[in-house]
XYZ file of C-alpha atoms in Angstrom:
346
model
C -44.159 -37.569 -23.157
C -40.520 -37.863 -22.551
C -39.673 -38.484 -26.131
C -40.776 -34.996 -27.017
C -38.033 -33.607 -24.961
C -34.965 -32.459 -27.045
C -31.762 -32.910 -24.975
C -28.592 -31.284 -26.397
C -25.436 -32.495 -25.053
C -21.903 -30.901 -24.977
C -23.224 -27.572 -26.147
C -21.060 -24.536 -26.179
C -22.518 -21.789 -24.136
C -20.391 -19.108 -25.701
C -23.241 -17.823 -27.902
C -25.586 -17.971 -24.953
C -23.820 -15.485 -22.482
C -23.334 -11.853 -23.499
C -19.696 -11.812 -22.111
C -18.835 -14.412 -24.801
C -17.105 -16.560 -22.152
C -16.096 -20.204 -22.894
C -18.025 -22.949 -21.283
C -19.926 -26.088 -22.213
C -23.217 -27.387 -21.027
C -23.271 -31.071 -20.331
C -26.950 -31.245 -20.938
C -29.399 -28.521 -22.245
C -33.095 -28.492 -22.613
C -35.093 -25.655 -24.364
C -38.152 -24.557 -22.366
C -41.020 -23.202 -24.519
C -43.831 -23.567 -22.004
C -44.895 -24.895 -18.523
C -45.276 -28.407 -19.902
C -41.637 -28.501 -20.928
C -40.626 -27.967 -17.438
C -42.917 -30.747 -16.105
C -41.545 -33.068 -18.835
C -38.078 -32.326 -17.395
C -39.098 -32.979 -13.837
C -40.954 -36.225 -14.828
C -37.991 -37.595 -16.762
C -36.332 -40.586 -14.911
C -32.857 -39.095 -15.243
C -33.257 -35.340 -15.726
C -35.722 -34.859 -13.023
C -33.034 -35.335 -10.371
C -30.364 -33.239 -11.974
C -29.287 -30.007 -10.521
C -30.745 -27.226 -12.759
C -29.453 -23.898 -14.167
C -32.017 -21.647 -15.608
C -30.627 -19.587 -18.544
C -32.313 -16.672 -20.258
C -30.473 -14.254 -22.304
C -27.183 -14.872 -20.427
C -26.688 -11.115 -20.029
C -26.172 -11.232 -16.223
C -23.960 -14.287 -16.186
C -20.218 -14.882 -15.645
C -19.255 -18.435 -16.644
C -16.038 -19.577 -14.930
C -16.215 -23.380 -15.942
C -18.165 -25.977 -17.826
C -21.744 -26.386 -16.485
C -22.532 -29.851 -15.073
C -26.038 -28.881 -14.022
C -28.850 -29.353 -16.527
C -29.350 -26.020 -18.353
C -32.875 -25.046 -18.918
C -32.853 -22.515 -21.818
C -35.866 -20.397 -21.508
C -37.568 -19.687 -24.873
C -41.169 -18.981 -23.892
C -42.406 -16.552 -26.703
C -45.396 -14.223 -27.160
C -46.358 -10.598 -26.345
C -49.944 -9.428 -26.007
C -52.191 -6.966 -24.409
C -54.324 -8.988 -21.951
C -56.427 -6.146 -20.328
C -57.240 -2.552 -20.842
C -58.412 -0.995 -17.401
C -59.448 2.624 -16.621
C -56.091 3.190 -15.005
C -53.712 0.859 -16.813
C -52.910 -1.428 -19.696
C -51.789 -4.934 -18.709
C -49.274 -6.491 -21.182
C -48.076 -10.129 -20.916
C -44.854 -11.286 -22.423
C -43.163 -14.700 -22.655
C -40.082 -15.083 -20.490
C -37.948 -15.847 -23.470
C -38.725 -12.671 -25.332
C -36.099 -9.918 -25.512
C -36.719 -7.207 -22.979
C -35.838 -4.383 -25.401
C -37.988 -5.958 -28.025
C -40.936 -5.819 -25.496
C -40.136 -2.189 -24.918
C -40.375 -1.455 -28.623
C -43.526 -3.503 -29.036
C -45.292 -1.530 -26.356
C -44.464 1.816 -27.989
C -45.315 0.510 -31.400
C -48.832 -0.433 -30.067
C -49.360 2.907 -28.278
C -48.707 1.500 -24.841
C -46.049 3.763 -23.274
C -44.437 3.352 -19.772
C -41.428 1.216 -20.246
C -39.376 3.646 -22.343
C -36.983 4.618 -19.613
C -35.783 0.939 -19.497
C -35.047 0.660 -23.325
C -31.874 -1.230 -24.429
C -31.430 -3.021 -21.088
C -29.959 -6.398 -22.253
C -31.505 -9.836 -21.475
C -34.869 -11.492 -21.566
C -38.271 -10.606 -19.990
C -38.019 -13.674 -17.590
C -34.883 -12.268 -16.054
C -36.289 -8.805 -15.512
C -38.167 -9.520 -12.249
C -35.228 -11.695 -10.893
C -32.959 -8.671 -11.082
C -35.594 -5.971 -10.690
C -34.021 -4.286 -13.636
C -33.947 -0.512 -13.771
C -32.670 2.607 -15.403
C -33.200 6.299 -15.682
C -35.475 6.669 -12.581
C -37.505 3.552 -13.291
C -37.551 -0.018 -11.971
C -39.464 -3.073 -12.970
C -41.298 -3.124 -9.788
C -42.794 0.224 -10.674
C -44.442 -1.336 -13.722
C -44.944 -4.922 -12.485
C -48.389 -6.708 -12.239
C -47.665 -10.390 -11.746
C -45.769 -13.418 -13.181
C -46.276 -17.069 -13.869
C -43.674 -19.539 -12.688
C -43.151 -23.287 -12.386
C -41.842 -24.845 -9.251
C -38.776 -26.825 -10.049
C -39.467 -29.369 -7.422
C -43.209 -30.082 -7.798
C -43.878 -28.898 -11.292
C -46.741 -26.840 -10.061
C -47.506 -23.613 -11.799
C -47.870 -20.550 -9.543
C -48.775 -16.847 -10.008
C -46.914 -14.353 -7.915
C -47.677 -10.529 -7.328
C -45.244 -7.879 -6.454
C -45.612 -8.609 -2.760
C -44.685 -12.077 -3.204
C -41.728 -11.147 -5.372
C -40.072 -9.169 -2.544
C -38.553 -6.672 -4.882
C -35.397 -4.660 -3.717
C -32.564 -2.868 -5.444
C -31.546 -5.220 -8.112
C -32.997 -8.011 -5.925
C -36.060 -10.195 -5.572
C -37.187 -13.382 -3.921
C -35.739 -15.279 -6.985
C -32.214 -14.304 -5.942
C -32.801 -15.085 -2.206
C -31.811 -18.385 -0.744
C -32.935 -20.106 2.454
C -36.298 -21.461 3.234
C -38.183 -18.414 2.075
C -36.238 -17.549 -0.980
C -36.853 -18.998 -4.455
C -33.203 -19.026 -5.762
C -32.876 -22.087 -7.964
C -36.319 -23.161 -7.084
C -38.499 -21.552 -9.759
C -38.603 -20.952 -13.487
C -40.448 -17.816 -14.715
C -42.587 -18.405 -17.879
C -44.633 -15.273 -18.266
C -44.579 -11.645 -16.922
C -47.359 -9.218 -16.854
C -46.577 -5.511 -16.632
C -48.965 -2.607 -15.602
C -48.638 0.483 -17.700
C -50.405 3.344 -16.119
C -53.052 5.496 -17.784
C -52.709 8.320 -18.322
C -49.134 8.071 -19.213
C -46.764 10.441 -17.336
C -43.050 10.961 -18.308
C -40.329 9.828 -15.799
C -37.780 12.627 -16.054
C -35.450 14.277 -13.577
C -32.464 11.982 -14.354
C -29.367 13.900 -15.225
C -28.718 12.340 -18.702
C -32.431 13.004 -19.595
C -32.198 16.555 -18.328
C -29.188 17.050 -20.472
C -30.976 15.772 -23.507
C -33.940 18.205 -22.835
C -31.511 21.156 -22.507
C -29.607 20.080 -25.750
C -32.838 19.662 -27.853
C -34.957 22.380 -26.258
C -37.741 19.880 -25.869
C -39.384 20.341 -22.503
C -42.386 18.052 -22.885
C -41.010 14.952 -24.618
C -43.399 12.074 -25.458
C -42.584 8.382 -24.725
C -40.985 7.781 -28.092
C -38.681 10.807 -27.573
C -37.703 9.477 -24.272
C -37.059 6.027 -25.731
C -34.792 7.655 -28.418
C -32.837 9.672 -25.790
C -32.312 6.640 -23.528
C -31.185 4.518 -26.469
C -28.735 7.214 -27.502
C -27.328 7.782 -24.020
C -26.956 3.966 -23.496
C -25.203 3.356 -26.755
C -22.892 6.189 -26.057
C -21.851 4.727 -22.679
C -22.217 0.953 -23.078
C -20.666 -1.321 -25.668
C -22.821 -3.617 -27.890
C -22.253 -7.137 -26.409
C -22.152 -8.544 -30.011
C -19.187 -6.466 -30.677
C -17.441 -6.409 -27.335
C -18.486 -9.061 -24.750
C -19.918 -7.673 -21.501
C -22.715 -8.032 -18.968
C -23.809 -4.345 -18.711
C -23.338 -2.760 -15.350
C -21.128 -5.071 -13.345
C -21.497 -3.644 -10.022
C -24.529 -2.323 -7.977
C -24.558 1.225 -7.073
C -23.779 1.180 -3.270
C -26.244 2.663 -0.790
C -24.852 4.288 2.208
C -26.025 6.427 5.095
C -26.266 10.175 4.894
C -23.416 10.331 7.520
C -21.174 8.073 5.404
C -21.840 10.089 2.500
C -20.991 13.310 4.141
C -17.716 11.754 5.296
C -16.819 10.798 1.767
C -17.734 14.219 0.329
C -15.322 15.891 2.809
C -12.526 13.893 1.126
C -13.917 13.712 -2.406
C -16.248 16.603 -2.994
C -17.075 15.600 -6.619
C -18.542 12.147 -5.866
C -21.739 11.527 -7.743
C -24.476 10.667 -5.300
C -28.401 10.512 -5.293
C -30.364 11.162 -2.004
C -33.062 8.432 -1.549
C -36.411 8.907 0.026
C -35.545 7.082 3.158
C -32.591 9.356 3.966
C -29.921 7.131 2.718
C -27.774 7.853 -0.336
C -26.922 6.051 -3.579
C -23.377 6.417 -4.810
C -22.363 5.854 -8.429
C -20.194 2.829 -8.500
C -18.847 3.832 -11.978
C -17.513 7.074 -10.321
C -15.910 5.172 -7.460
C -14.238 2.833 -9.856
C -13.030 5.611 -12.248
C -11.651 7.593 -9.177
C -9.479 4.547 -8.519
C -7.926 4.829 -11.964
C -9.501 1.702 -13.488
C -11.224 3.122 -16.603
C -9.606 1.572 -19.675
C -7.243 -0.789 -17.658
C -7.157 -4.552 -18.155
C -5.941 -7.690 -16.331
C -5.275 -10.472 -18.932
C -7.924 -10.257 -21.602
C -10.599 -8.732 -19.332
C -10.876 -4.992 -19.055
C -12.806 -1.998 -17.887
C -14.557 -0.144 -20.596
C -13.065 3.122 -21.814
C -16.240 5.044 -21.757
C -18.033 3.617 -18.662
C -16.009 2.353 -15.569
C -19.014 0.369 -14.435
C -18.738 -1.947 -17.486
C -16.297 -4.943 -17.562
C -15.419 -6.242 -21.044
C -14.130 -9.249 -22.803
C -11.253 -7.785 -24.994
C -11.157 -11.111 -26.914
C -10.614 -14.682 -25.626
C -11.064 -13.776 -21.904
C -12.037 -16.537 -19.395
C -14.446 -16.167 -16.597
C -11.506 -16.525 -14.187
C -9.864 -13.322 -15.718
C -13.140 -11.404 -15.402
C -13.482 -12.377 -11.711
C -9.780 -11.513 -11.012
C -10.389 -8.087 -12.503
C -13.577 -7.618 -10.483
C -11.947 -8.599 -7.336
C -9.023 -6.237 -7.873
C -11.486 -3.377 -8.434
C -13.337 -4.172 -5.249
C -10.211 -4.070 -3.106
C -9.326 -0.762 -4.713
C -12.702 0.856 -4.024
C -12.655 -0.662 -0.503
C -9.118 0.582 0.205
C -9.860 4.165 -0.725
C -13.543 4.615 0.232
C -14.260 1.892 2.731
C -17.180 0.694 0.559
C -17.544 -2.860 -0.702
C -18.960 -2.994 -4.257
C -21.329 -5.878 -4.835
C -21.243 -7.509 -8.330
C -24.677 -7.720 -10.296
C -24.080 -10.747 -12.452
C -24.410 -14.356 -11.264
C -21.154 -16.273 -11.194
C -21.260 -19.866 -12.237
């Protein structure tokens, strides 16, 4: 059983992180199913190693070589598993590209994920981060997932309640006794696409597209095309300019805090939430501090979107972190708000 494990040593991780940061994996094993995880855990040497689960590397800042055993998730496959009266249930392997899944659902007449088009990364990372865009979050379309316990090798199925979804958060990012950070490897995700389909509109960029085109009743494919166009206009292609998408979470403040900021900065971009709190646009805060287009070393802030940090060529993880911390200090100094990074720092 152990002989079927392919262990790669001294492998460059530059192609496996969207920032294109230099780092080497001491050891890497490709995971194509639950059995591969159990083979690793049963291995006399690898089983005891500290482990780093790696998907598409689009939410990762590598600051050094990785001594932990890297488990590269490559579980494939997309299928419609159930058609209910009120929903379609679609299952995808954790190693599939998230955007490819969105395209597959539309190609097969299964709308509902179009607002989350072009989000980088793999399907397995989507519940970890509770990804979201343009008025929709993964939790709004989540049915369940399969994962393997990295201690016992036992396969488990978790529903939305067990995943404890929050804003860009889940049980898979939470430590402590009740958290699953570093304790599980997600192998498959099932999504619930509501029937009948209803568009999720009302987001500023989508409203602009409706006004520009005169299309007041867009179908799912039209929304998909709009979202792709908006994202491509704002966000650089990681293949051309290394980045990890949005680097900071949009901070959530109380209504009172927001009113205080508005008295000083009336143009601040903000979104009232159902619970009375207010989400502020982190990109606007960073731009207001003059960071758009600026660089520290070979790491910089993207010219078209201040929320995106980029590798201008040959940047190290340390340079990216130095830039991120300088931005955090600026925003805190001016607005009294601490920005929280989205990517995982290794």
